[in-house]
Tab-separated table of C-alpha atoms in Angstrom:
chain	number	residue	atom	x	y	z
A	1	MET	CA	157.542	84.881	120.025
A	2	PRO	CA	153.604	86.278	120.392
A	3	ALA	CA	150.331	83.946	119.810
A	4	ARG	CA	148.944	84.293	116.140
A	5	ARG	CA	145.681	86.267	116.398
A	6	SER	CA	142.687	84.557	115.414
A	7	LEU	CA	140.695	85.703	112.072
A	8	ALA	CA	137.897	87.300	115.210
A	9	GLU	CA	140.613	89.261	116.737
A	10	GLU	CA	141.593	90.931	113.402
A	11	PHE	CA	138.341	92.275	113.387
A	12	ALA	CA	138.352	93.428	117.129
A	13	SER	CA	139.868	96.827	116.534
A	14	GLU	CA	137.240	97.885	113.311
A	15	ALA	CA	134.550	96.198	115.470
A	16	GLN	CA	133.152	99.204	117.586
A	17	GLU	CA	133.650	101.421	113.624
A	18	ILE	CA	131.233	98.153	112.663
A	19	ALA	CA	128.994	98.071	116.080
A	20	ALA	CA	128.096	102.051	114.524
A	21	TRP	CA	127.033	101.503	111.201
A	22	ARG	CA	125.007	98.845	112.521
A	23	ARG	CA	123.319	100.682	115.241
A	24	GLU	CA	122.980	103.724	112.544
A	25	LEU	CA	120.926	100.880	110.853
A	26	HIS	CA	119.219	100.211	113.608
A	27	MET	CA	117.871	103.888	114.539
A	28	ASN	CA	116.833	104.341	110.838
A	29	PRO	CA	114.844	100.967	109.951
A	30	GLU	CA	112.942	100.649	106.791
A	31	LEU	CA	110.708	98.600	105.702
A	32	GLY	CA	110.144	95.602	102.548
A	33	TYR	CA	110.995	97.357	99.332
A	34	ASP	CA	110.792	100.982	100.517
A	35	LEU	CA	114.859	101.108	101.635
A	36	PRO	CA	116.058	104.172	100.083
A	37	ARG	CA	118.441	105.282	102.471
A	38	THR	CA	119.723	101.925	104.307
A	39	ALA	CA	120.360	100.733	100.631
A	40	ALA	CA	122.151	104.734	100.184
A	41	PHE	CA	124.075	104.097	103.126
A	42	VAL	CA	124.926	100.350	102.197
A	43	ALA	CA	125.887	101.373	98.332
A	44	ASP	CA	128.130	104.320	99.532
A	45	LYS	CA	129.983	102.356	101.717
A	46	LEU	CA	130.709	99.680	99.420
A	47	ARG	CA	132.016	102.136	96.872
A	48	ALA	CA	134.157	103.768	99.530
A	49	PHE	CA	135.707	100.075	100.141
A	50	GLY	CA	136.733	100.430	97.067
A	51	CYS	CA	134.462	97.885	94.981
A	52	ASP	CA	135.166	96.729	91.837
A	53	GLU	CA	131.534	97.336	90.419
A	54	VAL	CA	128.415	98.298	92.496
A	55	VAL	CA	125.000	97.729	91.730
A	56	GLU	CA	121.910	99.063	92.369
A	57	GLY	CA	118.321	98.398	92.177
A	58	ILE	CA	118.342	94.736	91.290
A	59	GLY	CA	115.270	93.296	92.874
A	60	ARG	CA	113.842	96.559	93.172
A	61	SER	CA	116.041	98.103	95.756
A	62	GLY	CA	118.916	95.376	96.535
A	63	VAL	CA	122.636	96.077	96.443
A	64	VAL	CA	125.621	93.979	95.322
A	65	GLY	CA	129.317	95.416	95.255
A	66	LEU	CA	131.376	93.565	93.507
A	67	ILE	CA	135.118	92.276	94.306
A	68	ARG	CA	137.549	90.808	92.582
A	69	GLY	CA	140.255	88.615	93.963
A	70	ALA	CA	144.228	89.165	93.352
A	71	ALA	CA	144.168	85.699	90.543
A	72	PRO	CA	141.081	84.664	88.554
A	73	GLY	CA	138.786	82.178	89.375
A	74	PRO	CA	134.599	81.106	89.983
A	75	SER	CA	132.221	83.329	91.892
A	76	MET	CA	130.486	83.412	94.744
A	77	GLY	CA	128.163	85.339	96.317
A	78	LEU	CA	127.272	86.485	100.147
A	79	ARG	CA	124.206	87.736	100.788
A	80	ALA	CA	123.240	90.224	104.233
A	81	ASP	CA	119.349	91.061	104.502
A	82	MET	CA	118.251	94.597	105.234
A	83	ASP	CA	114.890	95.277	106.079
A	84	ALA	CA	113.383	96.145	109.689
A	85	LEU	CA	109.779	94.887	110.738
A	86	PRO	CA	106.916	96.690	111.021
A	87	ILE	CA	106.613	96.284	115.070
A	88	LEU	CA	107.135	99.244	117.976
A	89	GLU	CA	110.325	98.482	119.688
A	90	ALA	CA	111.056	98.204	123.211
A	91	SER	CA	114.604	97.401	123.834
A	92	GLY	CA	115.275	100.799	125.682
A	93	ALA	CA	118.816	101.246	124.006
A	94	PRO	CA	120.106	104.436	123.478
A	95	TRP	CA	120.159	103.754	119.202
A	96	ALA	CA	116.512	102.839	119.362
A	97	SER	CA	114.775	103.209	116.624
A	98	ARG	CA	113.003	106.507	115.353
A	99	ALA	CA	110.517	105.540	113.298
A	100	ALA	CA	107.631	104.457	115.777
A	101	GLY	CA	106.047	101.454	114.583
A	102	ARG	CA	109.179	99.824	113.300
A	103	MET	CA	112.371	98.200	114.449
A	104	HIS	CA	115.361	96.170	113.289
A	105	ALA	CA	113.354	92.974	115.361
A	106	CYS	CA	115.466	90.248	113.819
A	107	GLY	CA	118.687	91.516	113.963
A	108	HIS	CA	118.468	92.720	109.998
A	109	ASP	CA	121.091	95.888	110.665
A	110	GLY	CA	123.653	93.099	111.953
A	111	HIS	CA	123.770	90.855	109.097
A	112	THR	CA	123.935	94.091	107.119
A	113	ALA	CA	127.309	95.799	109.364
A	114	MET	CA	128.715	92.019	109.335
A	115	LEU	CA	128.805	91.981	105.118
A	116	LEU	CA	130.380	95.260	104.540
A	117	GLY	CA	133.250	94.830	107.439
A	118	ALA	CA	133.801	91.808	105.864
A	119	ALA	CA	133.933	93.146	102.462
A	120	ARG	CA	136.276	95.875	103.110
A	121	ARG	CA	138.633	93.403	104.238
A	122	LEU	CA	138.090	91.737	101.215
A	123	ALA	CA	138.514	94.969	98.718
A	124	ARG	CA	141.257	96.127	100.862
A	125	GLU	CA	143.730	92.586	100.666
A	126	ARG	CA	141.581	90.292	97.965
A	127	ASP	CA	143.766	87.178	98.888
A	128	PHE	CA	142.116	84.852	96.817
A	129	ALA	CA	141.112	83.729	93.377
A	130	GLY	CA	137.629	84.507	91.770
A	131	ARG	CA	134.881	86.758	92.755
A	132	VAL	CA	133.162	87.557	95.024
A	133	ALA	CA	129.627	89.761	94.843
A	134	VAL	CA	128.374	90.767	98.688
A	135	ILE	CA	124.826	90.972	97.788
A	136	PHE	CA	122.758	93.170	100.201
A	137	GLN	CA	118.749	92.106	99.634
A	138	PRO	CA	115.309	93.707	101.088
A	139	ALA	CA	112.110	92.674	101.827
A	140	GLU	CA	113.128	89.308	103.774
A	141	GLU	CA	110.147	89.797	106.327
A	142	GLY	CA	107.582	88.145	104.243
A	143	GLY	CA	108.319	90.121	100.551
A	144	ALA	CA	110.501	87.728	99.089
A	145	GLY	CA	113.120	89.936	97.994
A	146	ALA	CA	115.932	86.837	97.731
A	147	LEU	CA	113.154	85.594	94.776
A	148	ALA	CA	113.039	88.932	93.245
A	149	MET	CA	116.468	89.117	92.930
A	150	VAL	CA	116.968	86.167	91.189
A	151	ARG	CA	113.809	86.698	88.803
A	152	ASP	CA	116.773	89.980	87.727
A	153	GLY	CA	119.611	88.353	86.497
A	154	LEU	CA	121.242	88.681	90.412
A	155	MET	CA	123.347	85.154	89.192
A	156	GLU	CA	123.345	85.101	85.647
A	157	ARG	CA	124.611	89.046	86.100
A	158	PHE	CA	127.781	88.304	88.743
A	159	GLU	CA	127.919	84.296	86.687
A	160	ILE	CA	127.471	83.722	91.173
A	161	ALA	CA	128.305	79.261	91.459
A	162	GLN	CA	127.566	78.941	95.161
A	163	VAL	CA	126.079	81.371	97.106
A	164	PHE	CA	125.834	81.755	101.439
A	165	GLY	CA	123.300	83.397	103.671
A	166	MET	CA	123.762	84.080	107.416
A	167	HIS	CA	121.095	84.737	110.781
A	168	ASN	CA	121.957	85.835	114.222
A	169	LEU	CA	120.114	82.680	116.827
A	170	PRO	CA	119.387	84.236	120.276
A	171	GLY	CA	119.603	81.824	122.843
A	172	ALA	CA	122.834	79.907	121.432
A	173	PRO	CA	125.744	80.625	122.514
A	174	GLU	CA	127.741	83.835	121.780
A	175	GLY	CA	129.782	83.594	118.925
A	176	ALA	CA	128.794	79.676	117.713
A	177	PHE	CA	128.358	78.607	114.828
A	178	LEU	CA	124.642	76.189	113.973
A	179	MET	CA	124.606	74.421	110.454
A	180	ARG	CA	123.094	70.838	109.529
A	181	PRO	CA	123.493	69.590	105.868
A	182	GLY	CA	120.038	69.122	104.091
A	183	PRO	CA	117.002	70.780	104.867
A	184	ILE	CA	117.731	73.358	107.708
A	185	MET	CA	114.683	76.183	107.522
A	186	ALA	CA	110.801	75.537	107.169
A	187	ALA	CA	108.511	76.215	104.036
A	188	SER	CA	105.975	78.132	104.788
A	189	ASP	CA	101.890	78.484	103.396
A	190	GLN	CA	99.184	80.039	104.926
A	191	PHE	CA	95.641	79.443	104.571
A	192	ASP	CA	92.564	80.854	104.765
A	193	ILE	CA	88.915	78.778	105.309
A	194	ALA	CA	85.840	80.229	105.002
A	195	VAL	CA	82.807	78.933	106.638
A	196	GLU	CA	79.133	79.363	105.251
A	197	GLY	CA	76.413	78.888	106.979
A	198	ARG	CA	72.922	80.260	107.565
A	199	GLY	CA	72.092	82.931	109.725
A	200	GLY	CA	69.676	83.403	112.040
A	201	HIS	CA	68.259	83.611	115.960
A	202	ALA	CA	70.346	82.791	118.722
A	203	ALA	CA	67.050	81.292	120.584
A	204	LEU	CA	66.372	78.605	116.748
A	205	PRO	CA	69.815	77.446	116.721
A	206	HIS	CA	67.434	74.244	114.649
A	207	ALA	CA	67.058	77.159	111.655
A	208	CYS	CA	70.045	78.061	111.388
A	209	VAL	CA	73.521	75.790	110.047
A	210	ASP	CA	76.213	77.994	112.795
A	211	PRO	CA	79.481	78.562	111.100
A	212	VAL	CA	80.633	79.491	114.084
A	213	LEU	CA	80.177	75.924	115.760
A	214	THR	CA	81.048	74.624	112.641
A	215	ALA	CA	84.545	76.700	112.255
A	216	ALA	CA	85.607	75.624	116.083
A	217	HIS	CA	85.499	72.292	114.854
A	218	VAL	CA	87.451	72.930	111.683
A	219	ALA	CA	89.880	74.374	113.470
A	220	VAL	CA	90.075	71.280	116.651
A	221	ALA	CA	90.175	68.679	113.621
A	222	LEU	CA	93.132	70.163	111.735
A	223	GLN	CA	95.593	69.634	114.986
A	224	GLY	CA	94.607	65.986	114.258
A	225	VAL	CA	96.369	66.305	110.482
A	226	VAL	CA	99.922	66.477	111.694
A	227	SER	CA	99.195	64.200	114.179
A	228	ARG	CA	97.852	61.651	112.304
A	229	ALA	CA	98.297	62.076	108.603
A	230	VAL	CA	101.835	63.307	108.811
A	231	ASP	CA	104.745	60.070	109.386
A	232	PRO	CA	105.337	61.002	112.811
A	233	LEU	CA	109.845	61.477	111.873
A	234	GLU	CA	108.622	63.641	109.373
A	235	PRO	CA	108.619	67.709	111.249
A	236	ALA	CA	105.309	69.544	110.214
A	237	VAL	CA	103.448	72.312	111.788
A	238	VAL	CA	99.548	73.216	111.148
A	239	SER	CA	98.319	76.404	113.338
A	240	VAL	CA	95.597	78.160	113.378
A	241	THR	CA	95.741	81.525	114.138
A	242	GLY	CA	92.591	83.367	114.200
A	243	ILE	CA	88.716	82.819	113.724
A	244	ALA	CA	86.432	85.333	113.495
A	245	ALA	CA	82.718	85.860	112.199
A	246	GLU	CA	80.676	88.027	111.042
A	247	GLY	CA	77.993	90.378	113.234
A	248	GLU	CA	78.046	91.885	117.129
A	249	ALA	CA	74.900	91.431	118.316
A	250	TYR	CA	74.725	88.280	120.589
A	251	ASN	CA	71.211	87.180	120.169
A	252	VAL	CA	72.208	86.633	116.099
A	253	ILE	CA	73.857	83.580	114.803
A	254	PRO	CA	75.757	84.782	111.793
A	255	ALA	CA	75.732	83.622	107.834
A	256	ARG	CA	80.040	83.155	107.780
A	257	ALA	CA	83.129	82.939	109.894
A	258	ARG	CA	87.004	82.771	109.103
A	259	LEU	CA	89.834	80.463	110.331
A	260	ARG	CA	93.399	82.027	109.283
A	261	GLY	CA	96.383	79.994	109.646
A	262	THR	CA	99.915	78.543	108.519
A	263	ALA	CA	101.229	75.664	107.666
A	264	ARG	CA	104.591	74.457	108.055
A	265	SER	CA	107.037	71.388	106.447
A	266	LEU	CA	110.706	70.218	105.939
A	267	SER	CA	110.040	68.629	102.545
A	268	GLU	CA	107.515	69.007	99.420
A	269	PRO	CA	105.590	65.529	100.035
A	270	VAL	CA	104.914	66.463	103.674
A	271	ARG	CA	104.175	70.307	102.397
A	272	ALA	CA	101.849	68.858	99.335
A	273	LEU	CA	99.845	66.570	101.797
A	274	LEU	CA	99.220	69.605	104.556
A	275	GLU	CA	97.915	71.154	101.773
A	276	ALA	CA	95.945	68.359	100.360
A	277	ARG	CA	94.710	67.968	104.436
A	278	VAL	CA	93.254	71.040	105.310
A	279	HIS	CA	91.276	71.315	102.423
A	280	GLU	CA	89.618	67.961	102.811
A	281	VAL	CA	89.575	67.926	106.456
A	282	ALA	CA	87.803	71.727	106.078
A	283	ARG	CA	85.437	70.336	103.629
A	284	ASN	CA	84.518	67.271	105.170
A	285	VAL	CA	83.582	68.859	108.536
A	286	ALA	CA	81.961	71.221	106.898
A	287	ALA	CA	79.082	69.475	105.229
A	288	ALA	CA	78.763	67.206	108.403
A	289	TYR	CA	77.355	70.169	110.316
A	290	GLY	CA	75.689	71.389	106.701
A	291	ALA	CA	77.483	73.997	106.107
A	292	GLU	CA	80.354	74.688	103.604
A	293	ALA	CA	84.018	75.652	103.595
A	294	ARG	CA	86.375	76.857	101.233
A	295	VAL	CA	90.007	76.904	101.695
A	296	ASP	CA	92.429	79.643	99.629
A	297	TRP	CA	95.682	78.007	99.996
A	298	THR	CA	98.775	80.673	100.031
A	299	ARG	CA	102.117	78.920	99.259
A	300	GLY	CA	105.211	81.003	100.699
A	301	TYR	CA	108.835	80.705	101.270
A	302	PRO	CA	109.831	77.042	100.443
A	303	VAL	CA	112.337	74.902	102.620
A	304	THR	CA	115.941	76.030	102.755
A	305	VAL	CA	118.277	73.386	102.202
A	306	ASN	CA	121.783	73.263	102.170
A	307	ALA	CA	124.410	71.255	99.446
A	308	PRO	CA	127.201	69.019	101.017
A	309	ALA	CA	129.733	70.468	99.695
A	310	PRO	CA	129.345	74.267	100.016
A	311	LEU	CA	127.443	73.562	103.576
A	312	ALA	CA	131.414	71.827	104.103
A	313	LEU	CA	133.025	75.199	103.098
A	314	ALA	CA	130.689	76.257	105.438
A	315	ALA	CA	131.918	73.829	108.534
A	316	ARG	CA	135.216	74.446	108.258
A	317	ALA	CA	135.075	78.350	108.227
A	318	ALA	CA	133.570	78.061	111.042
A	319	ARG	CA	135.946	75.948	112.486
A	320	ASP	CA	138.914	78.319	111.386
A	321	VAL	CA	136.818	81.070	113.484
A	322	ALA	CA	135.892	80.012	116.813
A	323	GLY	CA	137.114	76.372	116.958
A	324	ALA	CA	135.575	72.466	116.230
A	325	ALA	CA	133.692	73.148	119.929
A	326	MET	CA	132.117	76.313	118.948
A	327	VAL	CA	130.527	74.507	115.922
A	328	ASP	CA	127.376	72.512	115.947
A	329	GLU	CA	127.115	70.713	112.617
A	330	ALA	CA	123.916	68.782	113.532
A	331	ALA	CA	121.804	71.656	114.811
A	332	PRO	CA	118.109	70.609	114.703
A	333	PRO	CA	116.189	72.077	111.984
A	334	LEU	CA	113.988	74.996	112.291
A	335	MET	CA	110.318	75.275	111.587
A	336	GLY	CA	110.343	79.150	111.023
A	337	ALA	CA	110.779	80.298	107.338
A	338	GLU	CA	114.442	81.679	105.442
A	339	ASP	CA	113.364	83.344	101.341
A	340	PHE	CA	117.199	82.601	100.962
A	341	ALA	CA	115.640	78.895	100.298
A	342	TYR	CA	114.963	81.497	96.775
A	343	MET	CA	118.706	81.390	96.035
A	344	LEU	CA	119.733	77.935	97.489
A	345	GLU	CA	117.161	77.221	94.599
A	346	ALA	CA	118.879	79.439	92.022
A	347	ARG	CA	122.597	78.034	92.751
A	348	PRO	CA	124.300	75.339	95.495
A	349	GLY	CA	125.066	77.338	98.749
A	350	ALA	CA	124.153	77.034	102.790
A	351	PHE	CA	122.679	78.954	105.283
A	352	ILE	CA	123.499	78.702	108.962
A	353	PHE	CA	123.199	80.630	112.211
A	354	ILE	CA	125.540	82.641	114.950
A	355	GLY	CA	124.751	82.581	118.172
A	356	ALA	CA	123.280	85.752	119.626
A	357	GLY	CA	123.596	84.722	123.356
A	358	ASP	CA	120.714	85.068	125.817
A	359	SER	CA	118.521	88.250	124.324
A	360	ALA	CA	115.349	89.080	123.724
A	361	PRO	CA	114.235	86.165	121.139
A	362	LEU	CA	113.501	87.511	117.213
A	363	HIS	CA	110.661	89.419	116.275
A	364	ASN	CA	110.043	90.472	119.874
A	365	PRO	CA	110.260	94.699	120.289
A	366	ALA	CA	112.738	94.244	123.189
A	367	TYR	CA	115.221	92.730	121.148
A	368	ASP	CA	118.771	94.111	120.135
A	369	PHE	CA	121.628	92.895	118.135
A	370	ASN	CA	124.392	91.917	120.052
A	371	ASP	CA	127.388	93.353	118.663
A	372	ARG	CA	129.445	91.402	120.664
A	373	ILE	CA	129.391	88.885	118.078
A	374	ILE	CA	130.177	91.280	114.646
A	375	PRO	CA	134.192	90.276	115.449
A	376	ALA	CA	133.452	86.638	114.862
A	377	GLY	CA	130.578	86.756	112.132
A	378	CYS	CA	132.778	89.482	109.926
A	379	ALA	CA	135.392	86.800	110.435
A	380	TYR	CA	133.412	84.080	109.121
A	381	TRP	CA	133.416	85.625	106.016
A	382	LEU	CA	136.295	86.334	105.301
A	383	ALA	CA	137.162	82.262	106.414
A	384	LEU	CA	134.238	80.998	104.296
A	385	THR	CA	135.834	83.139	101.029
A	386	ARG	CA	139.295	81.900	101.866
A	387	ARG	CA	137.960	78.606	101.837
A	388	ALA	CA	135.622	78.773	98.779
A	389	LEU	CA	138.261	81.049	96.574
A	390	PRO	CA	141.863	79.668	97.527
A	391	PRO	CA	144.716	81.829	95.995
A	392	HIS	CA	146.183	78.972	95.530
A	393	GLY	CA	144.075	76.182	93.909
């Protein structure tokens, strides 16, 4: 008797077609909420698959397909992101971006294609008890599209009880699954610091209050926030990513300088501590040099936190697909940010990674999604649905 095919092998015959969808999306990247071609592509596929409902325009340009199982039961959400990045592509792939200055440098084209592949099977087989909402989200890259969809009633409209997300991860073994309980990705906040000094002639520095010198000392002092104010066992990052001063003359000390940067953390107490300390350090260092500093702090995406029960389902589904040896259930967290965090604030759920193998890193001009992981990614969504909504309880 021939051995039973694995879930991933079941998608092997469909992988080439799904990869073609992915490459079509890759050639035509769109940014933020402005996704008319991408959203239409997704909605047309979902209708062709026979989804019971296809709703467009949730969270401005999100698309949701609803698939009812063979028996009644609870509802779950499976989410993929659709937007690209404002980067000039240098992958050299035959399906490289046709839009100058825009590219799918984070693999959202692959995420969308894999969830479409799973949606087709779910709509065809319906071997689960309950309802599955396949969620295609805009504006993950800085636009908080997940929050827009939540505020637009996503969870209530589709009665979603738990929600799941997945992201590809270059450098991790191809087709492996990585996850962890609790925080898995960081909160990301931004700060702008305006330093006010007193300008004058560069030959008379004693008659000036030099904002350039002050800004330099503020930048150095901020590097002590994590090393001296945060518990060494708590992950945190404060990075100054830009310094600029007014004026271009060599012999003029300007009156103002600015710094910008980012702060990242994996807990709300540390997040609040970073904000307070950046304000205090900037203000006090500036005062020591006779200047003034004003900090504008902008809160970004919150911490992405996995709930225990949904994560256990995700782990079992990943083992169903790849085997225990290819599932890391205690992977280290990443200090990047992910707006799926907003969906996890609205409903319990889990966010995991699928290894993309040896490739260029995310957000790199040379990056391209690894189509070889498509069968495993599609199979994960199918296995997760069967685990979360078993047809016989």
